[in-house]
Amino acid sequence: FGIPDYLTAMETMWGDGKMKVVHGVGYPEQNLSHFRSSDIWASAADTYFEPTGWWGRYFEELYPDYIINPPETPPAVQIGSIGNLTFEGTESSYAFAVANPAQLANVAENGTIHDVTNLPECVYGDKLLFMRATANTTFTYAGVISDAYDSATNDVPYSNADLAQQLAIVARMIKGGLGTKVYMVTLDGFDTHANQLADHQTLLTDLSESMNHFFNDLAVTGNDGKVLAMTISEFGRRPYENGSDGTDHGAASPVMLFGEGLNGSGFV
């Protein structure tokens, strides 16, 4: 087993005993469809369609009257992967979900997702105000997220890469005492049927540096030992190169775990 030489930040975490790799994670008779395989990962049901997710079922047991009496903080925060079943219960989704980090940053900074002040004084402005205000009220937890975000800062310099921007926001929420236990972030682009060498370097560098910065950021307030990060993907890639400098859909793949609570680095 080896690690690419450009992943120096990840190698540092390995050397500090804060990384484990679980090899060959998957399920029998891999379904090579992105959509079906994502549903299988989210629902934990590989032989039939299950419309709820494993986290959703857990939170449903934890908060049986969630719709009429929700907890003070969101059980989960999800960035990207909208439509993923992971947090779906039979009657509700248990994640505060946004499409992208910019949307979450808006909520965190302003307590709302849409501006309801700078609108034209006309019928169009009135209708836009109604639609925006209605959308804002659906974000039940916008206020507590904004308070947590404002209560903390990032103490390390994150890059402008996709994952980095998501983890920078998550770090502030954790450090600000939001209390949410589960965060799901998204790094797209691993469907490398072509140009894999360059694309994987860009993506894995983002993963490596962002994870390192995230845990260093949490360490400033002593939260790094309380957080475990885990990577998931709907399937792996085949080991053999195709005709387009890429690889095609494969089956089982490695899962990477990060955090001080792992009690040392190693393979599982």
XYZ file of C-alpha atoms in Angstrom:
268
model
C 0.000 0.000 0.000
C 1.252 3.481 -0.778
C 0.322 7.153 -0.675
C 0.939 9.647 -3.524
C 3.854 11.950 -2.793
C 1.689 15.073 -3.161
C -0.445 14.157 -0.134
C 1.992 15.519 2.429
C -0.759 16.883 4.693
C -2.437 13.467 4.834
C 0.913 11.773 5.431
C 1.389 14.073 8.428
C -1.911 12.880 9.891
C -0.831 9.275 9.316
C 2.472 9.964 11.064
C 0.644 11.569 14.000
C -1.517 8.450 14.454
C -4.713 10.112 13.264
C -5.644 8.053 10.196
C -6.874 4.553 9.435
C -7.745 2.930 6.101
C -10.368 0.194 5.826
C -9.781 -1.811 2.651
C -12.354 -3.402 0.365
C -15.545 -1.841 1.724
C -18.626 -2.658 -0.351
C -21.465 -5.151 -0.698
C -22.073 -8.357 -2.713
C -22.963 -8.134 -6.411
C -22.104 -4.451 -6.705
C -24.658 -2.372 -8.597
C -22.563 -0.079 -10.794
C -25.242 2.630 -11.130
C -24.328 5.837 -9.278
C -27.926 6.387 -8.188
C -28.843 2.880 -7.049
C -25.491 2.349 -5.383
C -25.816 5.668 -3.518
C -29.250 4.549 -2.277
C -27.783 1.257 -1.092
C -25.048 3.039 0.877
C -27.574 5.456 2.384
C -30.254 2.901 3.246
C -28.038 -0.112 4.120
C -30.396 -2.341 2.092
C -28.710 -3.970 -0.897
C -31.327 -6.459 -2.133
C -34.489 -4.310 -2.043
C -35.389 -0.615 -2.214
C -35.606 0.988 1.225
C -36.940 4.606 1.200
C -35.313 5.569 4.524
C -31.682 6.064 5.478
C -29.789 4.455 8.342
C -29.166 7.810 10.045
C -32.797 8.776 9.434
C -34.032 5.635 11.174
C -31.692 6.280 14.095
C -32.880 9.875 14.537
C -36.500 8.760 14.187
C -36.037 6.535 17.237
C -34.265 9.346 19.067
C -36.863 12.042 18.254
C -40.240 10.278 17.780
C -42.193 13.586 17.852
C -39.654 15.478 15.736
C -42.202 17.305 13.553
C -44.133 18.873 16.437
C -41.341 18.998 18.996
C -37.937 19.212 17.279
C -34.702 19.378 19.308
C -33.076 22.754 19.898
C -30.291 22.084 17.401
C -30.397 20.240 14.055
C -29.600 16.526 14.440
C -27.510 16.681 11.254
C -26.217 19.220 8.741
C -25.837 18.157 5.119
C -24.002 20.116 2.409
C -24.590 18.926 -1.155
C -25.862 15.440 -2.056
C -29.423 16.764 -1.889
C -31.759 13.841 -2.463
C -29.425 11.409 -0.704
C -31.447 9.072 1.540
C -29.024 8.972 4.472
C -31.024 11.241 6.797
C -34.526 10.354 5.552
C -37.030 8.873 8.011
C -40.513 7.634 7.240
C -42.085 11.060 7.801
C -39.268 13.599 7.793
C -35.678 14.323 6.902
C -33.475 14.827 9.947
C -30.786 16.964 8.316
C -30.575 20.703 7.834
C -29.709 20.398 4.148
C -28.316 22.981 1.730
C -27.199 22.614 -1.861
C -23.733 24.139 -1.503
C -21.372 25.831 0.982
C -22.293 29.323 -0.247
C -25.913 28.683 0.738
C -24.896 27.465 4.184
C -22.536 30.428 4.603
C -25.468 32.750 3.877
C -27.547 31.080 6.575
C -24.630 31.105 9.009
C -23.787 34.763 8.434
C -27.289 36.234 8.183
C -29.666 33.784 9.836
C -31.568 33.575 6.554
C -30.896 32.282 3.074
C -32.583 35.110 1.143
C -32.420 38.898 1.492
C -35.887 40.325 2.245
C -34.906 43.991 2.542
C -33.412 45.201 -0.731
C -36.445 44.612 -2.947
C -38.212 46.878 -5.457
C -41.432 48.609 -4.354
C -43.823 47.056 -6.829
C -46.002 43.972 -7.318
C -42.926 41.980 -8.366
C -41.137 43.036 -5.179
C -44.136 42.084 -3.048
C -44.347 38.601 -4.580
C -40.590 38.117 -4.310
C -40.738 39.161 -0.652
C -43.451 36.562 0.022
C -41.510 33.777 -1.714
C -38.215 34.642 -0.049
C -39.743 35.022 3.414
C -41.557 31.693 3.020
C -38.312 29.995 2.006
C -36.490 31.557 4.959
C -39.050 30.273 7.458
C -38.535 26.699 6.268
C -35.001 26.890 7.628
C -36.097 26.243 11.209
C -32.565 26.142 12.557
C -31.145 29.164 10.715
C -30.955 31.262 13.895
C -29.064 28.757 16.044
C -26.690 27.990 13.172
C -25.991 31.698 12.731
C -25.371 32.140 16.478
C -22.891 29.243 16.577
C -21.111 30.465 13.459
C -20.785 33.993 14.854
C -19.449 32.647 18.154
C -16.307 31.178 16.580
C -13.644 31.854 13.992
C -11.385 29.770 11.783
C -7.893 29.725 13.248
C -6.106 28.167 10.266
C -6.025 29.293 6.606
C -8.311 27.118 4.452
C -7.964 27.119 0.662
C -10.741 28.040 -1.774
C -11.194 24.398 -2.822
C -14.648 22.782 -2.573
C -14.129 20.571 0.460
C -12.034 23.181 2.262
C -14.843 25.733 2.164
C -17.356 23.213 3.541
C -15.109 22.066 6.387
C -14.254 25.655 7.318
C -17.953 26.301 7.986
C -18.391 23.001 9.861
C -15.382 23.797 12.055
C -16.901 27.124 13.092
C -20.211 25.449 13.961
C -18.484 22.840 16.116
C -16.257 25.428 17.806
C -19.247 27.727 18.266
C -21.097 25.059 20.241
C -23.925 24.286 17.811
C -24.266 20.799 19.300
C -25.066 18.999 16.038
C -23.443 15.557 16.105
C -23.398 14.624 12.411
C -22.182 16.607 9.395
C -22.174 15.366 5.814
C -20.059 17.202 3.244
C -19.607 16.452 -0.446
C -16.606 16.290 -2.758
C -17.689 15.602 -6.335
C -15.607 14.620 -9.339
C -14.282 11.105 -8.703
C -16.130 9.583 -11.677
C -12.869 9.674 -13.596
C -13.536 7.862 -16.872
C -10.965 10.235 -18.382
C -8.029 12.404 -17.265
C -7.794 10.557 -13.953
C -4.171 11.334 -13.146
C -4.644 15.118 -13.023
C -8.190 15.063 -11.637
C -7.360 12.691 -8.789
C -4.392 14.825 -7.798
C -6.602 17.919 -7.551
C -9.346 16.120 -5.618
C -7.095 14.196 -3.250
C -4.985 17.276 -2.542
C -8.188 19.056 -1.495
C -9.104 16.095 0.737
C -5.615 15.888 2.240
C -5.098 19.581 2.981
C -8.690 20.269 4.040
C -8.779 17.390 6.522
C -5.455 18.467 8.010
C -6.590 22.105 8.346
C -9.967 21.028 9.754
C -8.469 19.034 12.614
C -5.797 21.666 13.307
C -8.587 24.245 13.476
C -10.600 22.112 15.915
C -7.487 21.563 18.042
C -7.381 25.277 18.944
C -10.496 24.795 21.089
C -9.736 21.202 22.096
C -12.457 19.708 19.897
C -10.174 17.639 17.651
C -10.294 14.611 19.933
C -14.101 14.573 19.876
C -14.520 14.405 16.088
C -14.244 11.443 13.714
C -14.241 11.962 9.942
C -15.065 9.173 7.498
C -15.042 9.070 3.701
C -17.710 7.206 1.739
C -18.213 6.613 -1.983
C -20.886 4.632 -3.790
C -18.248 2.405 -5.415
C -14.584 2.238 -6.324
C -12.706 2.304 -9.647
C -11.323 -0.600 -11.616
C -7.559 -0.984 -11.305
C -6.938 -1.119 -15.063
C -6.747 1.988 -17.222
C -9.340 2.415 -19.999
C -8.721 4.028 -23.387
C -9.286 7.590 -22.145
C -6.588 7.950 -19.485
C -9.135 7.016 -16.842
C -10.782 4.073 -15.106
C -14.333 2.732 -15.117
C -16.796 1.861 -12.358
C -15.520 -0.737 -9.896
C -16.788 -2.459 -6.776
C -15.404 -2.216 -3.233
C -13.187 0.716 -2.291
C -11.184 2.003 0.676
C -12.797 3.993 3.472
C -10.551 6.527 5.179
C -10.981 7.528 8.814
C -9.408 10.590 10.447
C -9.193 11.736 14.055
C -7.291 11.511 17.301
C -9.806 9.024 18.737
C -8.586 6.296 16.360
C -5.744 5.515 18.790
C -3.085 5.255 16.118
C -2.815 4.878 12.352
C -3.045 1.603 10.480
C -4.905 -0.627 8.039
C -8.149 -2.427 8.894
